[in-house]
Short mmCIF file of C-alpha atoms in Angstrom, two decimals:
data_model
loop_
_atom_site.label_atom_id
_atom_site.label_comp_id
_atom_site.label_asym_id
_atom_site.label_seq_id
_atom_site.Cartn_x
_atom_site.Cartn_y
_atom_site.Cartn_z
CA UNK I 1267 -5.24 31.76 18.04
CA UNK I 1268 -1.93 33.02 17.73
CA UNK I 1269 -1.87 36.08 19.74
CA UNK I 1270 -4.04 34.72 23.13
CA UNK I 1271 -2.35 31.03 23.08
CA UNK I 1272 1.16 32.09 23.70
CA UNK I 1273 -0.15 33.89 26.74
CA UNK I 1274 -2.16 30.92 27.46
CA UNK I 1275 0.64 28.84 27.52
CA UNK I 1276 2.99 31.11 29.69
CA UNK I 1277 0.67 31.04 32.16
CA UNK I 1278 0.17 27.42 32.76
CA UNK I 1279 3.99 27.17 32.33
CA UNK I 1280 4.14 29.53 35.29
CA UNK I 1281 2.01 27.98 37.17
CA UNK I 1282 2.85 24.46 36.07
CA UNK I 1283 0.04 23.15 35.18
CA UNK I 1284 -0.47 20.94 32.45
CA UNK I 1285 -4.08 21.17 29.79
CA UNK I 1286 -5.83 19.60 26.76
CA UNK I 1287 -6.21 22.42 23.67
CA UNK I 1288 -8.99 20.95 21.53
CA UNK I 1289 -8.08 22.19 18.08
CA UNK I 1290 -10.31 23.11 15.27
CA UNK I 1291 -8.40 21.66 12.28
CA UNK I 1292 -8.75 24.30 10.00
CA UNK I 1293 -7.06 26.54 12.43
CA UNK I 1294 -4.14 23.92 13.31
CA UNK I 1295 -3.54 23.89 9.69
CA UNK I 1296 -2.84 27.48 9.86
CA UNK I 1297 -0.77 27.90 12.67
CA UNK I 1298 1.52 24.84 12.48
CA UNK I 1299 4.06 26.12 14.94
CA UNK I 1300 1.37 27.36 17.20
CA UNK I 1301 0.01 23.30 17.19
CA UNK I 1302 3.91 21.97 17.74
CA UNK I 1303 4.27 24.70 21.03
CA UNK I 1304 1.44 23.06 22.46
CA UNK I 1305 2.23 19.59 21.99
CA UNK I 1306 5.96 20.82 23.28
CA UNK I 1307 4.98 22.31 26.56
CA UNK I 1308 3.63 18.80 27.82
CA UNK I 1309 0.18 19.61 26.92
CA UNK I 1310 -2.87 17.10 25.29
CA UNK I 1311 -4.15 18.02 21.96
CA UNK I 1312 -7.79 17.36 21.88
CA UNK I 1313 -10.03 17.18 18.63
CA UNK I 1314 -12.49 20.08 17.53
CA UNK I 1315 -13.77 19.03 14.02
CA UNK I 1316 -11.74 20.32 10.61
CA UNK I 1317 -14.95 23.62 10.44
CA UNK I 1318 -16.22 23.57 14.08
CA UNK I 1319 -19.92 22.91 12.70
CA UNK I 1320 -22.49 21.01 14.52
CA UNK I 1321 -22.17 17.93 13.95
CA UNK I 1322 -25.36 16.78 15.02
CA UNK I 1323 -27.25 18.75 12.23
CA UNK I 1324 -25.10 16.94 9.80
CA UNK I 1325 -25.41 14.09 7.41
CA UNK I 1326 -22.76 10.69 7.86
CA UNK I 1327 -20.43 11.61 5.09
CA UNK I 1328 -20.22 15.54 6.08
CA UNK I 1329 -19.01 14.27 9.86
CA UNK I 1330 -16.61 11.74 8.95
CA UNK I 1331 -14.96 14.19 6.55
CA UNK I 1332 -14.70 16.47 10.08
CA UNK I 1333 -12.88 13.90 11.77
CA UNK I 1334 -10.80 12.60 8.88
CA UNK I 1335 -9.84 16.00 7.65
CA UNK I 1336 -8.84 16.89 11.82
CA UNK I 1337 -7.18 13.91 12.30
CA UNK I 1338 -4.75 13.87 9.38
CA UNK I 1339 -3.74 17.60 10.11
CA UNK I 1340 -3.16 17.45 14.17
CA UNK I 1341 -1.09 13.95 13.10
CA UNK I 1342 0.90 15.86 10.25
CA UNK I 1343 1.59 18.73 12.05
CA UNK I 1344 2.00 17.70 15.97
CA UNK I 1345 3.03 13.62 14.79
CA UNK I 1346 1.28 12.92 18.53
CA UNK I 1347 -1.80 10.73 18.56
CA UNK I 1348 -5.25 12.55 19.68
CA UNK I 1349 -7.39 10.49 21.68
CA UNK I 1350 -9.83 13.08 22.67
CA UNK I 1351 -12.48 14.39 20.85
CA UNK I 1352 -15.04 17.07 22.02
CA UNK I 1353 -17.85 18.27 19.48
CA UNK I 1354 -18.63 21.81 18.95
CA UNK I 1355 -21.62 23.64 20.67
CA UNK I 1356 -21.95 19.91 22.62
CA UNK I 1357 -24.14 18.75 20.00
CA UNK I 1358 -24.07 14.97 18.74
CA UNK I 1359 -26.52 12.18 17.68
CA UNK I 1360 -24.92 8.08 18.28
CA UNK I 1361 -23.66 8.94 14.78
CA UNK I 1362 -21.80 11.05 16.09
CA UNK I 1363 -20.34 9.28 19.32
CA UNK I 1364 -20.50 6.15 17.25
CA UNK I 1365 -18.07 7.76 14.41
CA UNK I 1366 -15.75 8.93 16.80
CA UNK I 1367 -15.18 5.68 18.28
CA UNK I 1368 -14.53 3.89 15.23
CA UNK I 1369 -11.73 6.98 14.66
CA UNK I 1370 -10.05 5.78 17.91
CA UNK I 1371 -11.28 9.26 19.59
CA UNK I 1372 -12.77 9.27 23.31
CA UNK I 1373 -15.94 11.48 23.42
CA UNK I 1374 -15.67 14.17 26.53
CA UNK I 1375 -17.74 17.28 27.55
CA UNK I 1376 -17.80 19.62 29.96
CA UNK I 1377 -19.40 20.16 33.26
CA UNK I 1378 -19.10 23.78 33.50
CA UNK I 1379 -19.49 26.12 30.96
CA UNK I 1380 -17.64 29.51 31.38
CA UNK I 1381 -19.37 31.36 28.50
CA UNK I 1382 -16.02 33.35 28.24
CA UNK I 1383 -17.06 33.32 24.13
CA UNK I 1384 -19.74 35.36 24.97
CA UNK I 1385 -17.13 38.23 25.62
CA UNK I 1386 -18.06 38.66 29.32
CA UNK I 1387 -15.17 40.53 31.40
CA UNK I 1388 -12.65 38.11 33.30
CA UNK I 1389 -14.32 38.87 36.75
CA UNK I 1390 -17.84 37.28 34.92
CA UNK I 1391 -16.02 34.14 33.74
CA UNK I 1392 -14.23 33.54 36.81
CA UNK I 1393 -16.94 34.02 39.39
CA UNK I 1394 -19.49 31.94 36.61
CA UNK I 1395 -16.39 28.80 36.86
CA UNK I 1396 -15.97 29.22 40.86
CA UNK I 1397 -20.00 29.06 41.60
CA UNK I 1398 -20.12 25.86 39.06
CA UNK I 1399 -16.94 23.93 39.90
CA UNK I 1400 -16.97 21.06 42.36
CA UNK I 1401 -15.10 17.82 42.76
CA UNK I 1402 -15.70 15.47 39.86
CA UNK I 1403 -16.54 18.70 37.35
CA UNK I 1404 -14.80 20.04 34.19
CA UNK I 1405 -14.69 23.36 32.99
CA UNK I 1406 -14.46 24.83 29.24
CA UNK I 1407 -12.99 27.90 28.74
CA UNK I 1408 -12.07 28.80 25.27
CA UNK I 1409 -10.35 31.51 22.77
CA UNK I 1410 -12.58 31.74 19.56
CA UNK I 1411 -10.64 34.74 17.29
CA UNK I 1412 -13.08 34.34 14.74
CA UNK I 1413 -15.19 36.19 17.12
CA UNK I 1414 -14.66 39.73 17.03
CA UNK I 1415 -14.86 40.23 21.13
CA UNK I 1416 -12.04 37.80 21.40
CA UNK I 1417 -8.94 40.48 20.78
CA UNK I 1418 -9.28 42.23 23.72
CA UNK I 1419 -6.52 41.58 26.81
CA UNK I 1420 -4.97 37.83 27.06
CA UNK I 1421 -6.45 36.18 29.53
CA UNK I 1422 -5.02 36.27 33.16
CA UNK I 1423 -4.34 33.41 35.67
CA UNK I 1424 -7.15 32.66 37.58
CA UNK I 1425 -7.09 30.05 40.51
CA UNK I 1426 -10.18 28.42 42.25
CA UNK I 1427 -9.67 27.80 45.62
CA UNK I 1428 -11.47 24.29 46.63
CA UNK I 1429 -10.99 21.80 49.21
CA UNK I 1430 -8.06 19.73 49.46
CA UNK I 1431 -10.66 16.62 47.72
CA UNK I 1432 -11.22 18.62 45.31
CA UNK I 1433 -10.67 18.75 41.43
CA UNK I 1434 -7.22 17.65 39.94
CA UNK I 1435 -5.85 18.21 36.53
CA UNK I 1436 -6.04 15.13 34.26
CA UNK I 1437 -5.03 14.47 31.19
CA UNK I 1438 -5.76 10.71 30.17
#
């Protein structure tokens, strides 16, 4: 999205921390320059499918096309190599995982799901990640502008205070 990513990326510039932006590749397609600030500012690009459908109400054919059609765009555009791949809504059949492997792509999730697409104010989102974060966890958090909830405010920086063993940042 290009008006809430450039805030996106300020912010974890300021703060210096480093993230993975799985891209839907219909969108990286059109916002090139958007795709090549990510990749610039140190951060991962992850893979999101070429529509975003579900994937695991889909036929062989109509998910390799995803990750073919993905793949060839984030390499065009960003010329970095994806090795993650994260399907929307979570859903996926061995098909699925099994397709993505043969693409070279690692298969992630998340532990902790923010709901922040569901338009809920910042202080909702936050105090949903902070009650379900713990070492070992992952959190999604995401900016969907085809939704029309998504143009409010950009986001603001948000830290979770946890013990010293708690979560770190990777990106691997």
């Amino acid at each position: 999205d290009p008006v809430t990513t450039p805030h996106i990326l300020a912010i974890l510039e300021r703060e210096g921390v480093v993230a993975t932006f799985f891209l839907v590749g219909n969108r990286a397609e059109l916002y090139p320059q958007l795709v090549r600030s990510i990749a610039a500012g140190g951060h991962e690009l992850g893979h999101h499918t070429f529509t975003h459908p579900r994937l695991d109400q889909m036929e062989a054919g109509q998910i390799r096309a995803e990750l073919v059609q993905t793949t060839r765009v984030l390499k065009r555009v960003a010329r970095k190599r994806v090795r993650w791949f994260r399907p929307p809504s979570g859903g996926f059949t061995e098909t699925v995982l099994a397709m993505a492997h043969r693409a070279g792509l690692r298969t992630v999730f998340w532990s902790v799901d923010s709901r922040d697409w569901e338009g809920h104010p910042p202080d909702i989102v936050y105090q949903r990640v902070a009650a379900g974060v713990a070492p070992g966890l992952s959190s999604s958090c995401t900016a969907r502008p085809e939704l029309p909830e998504a143009s409010g405010p950009p986001p603001r920086p948000c830290r979770i205070s946890l013990p010293s063993s708690g979560p770190k940042a990777i990106n691997r």
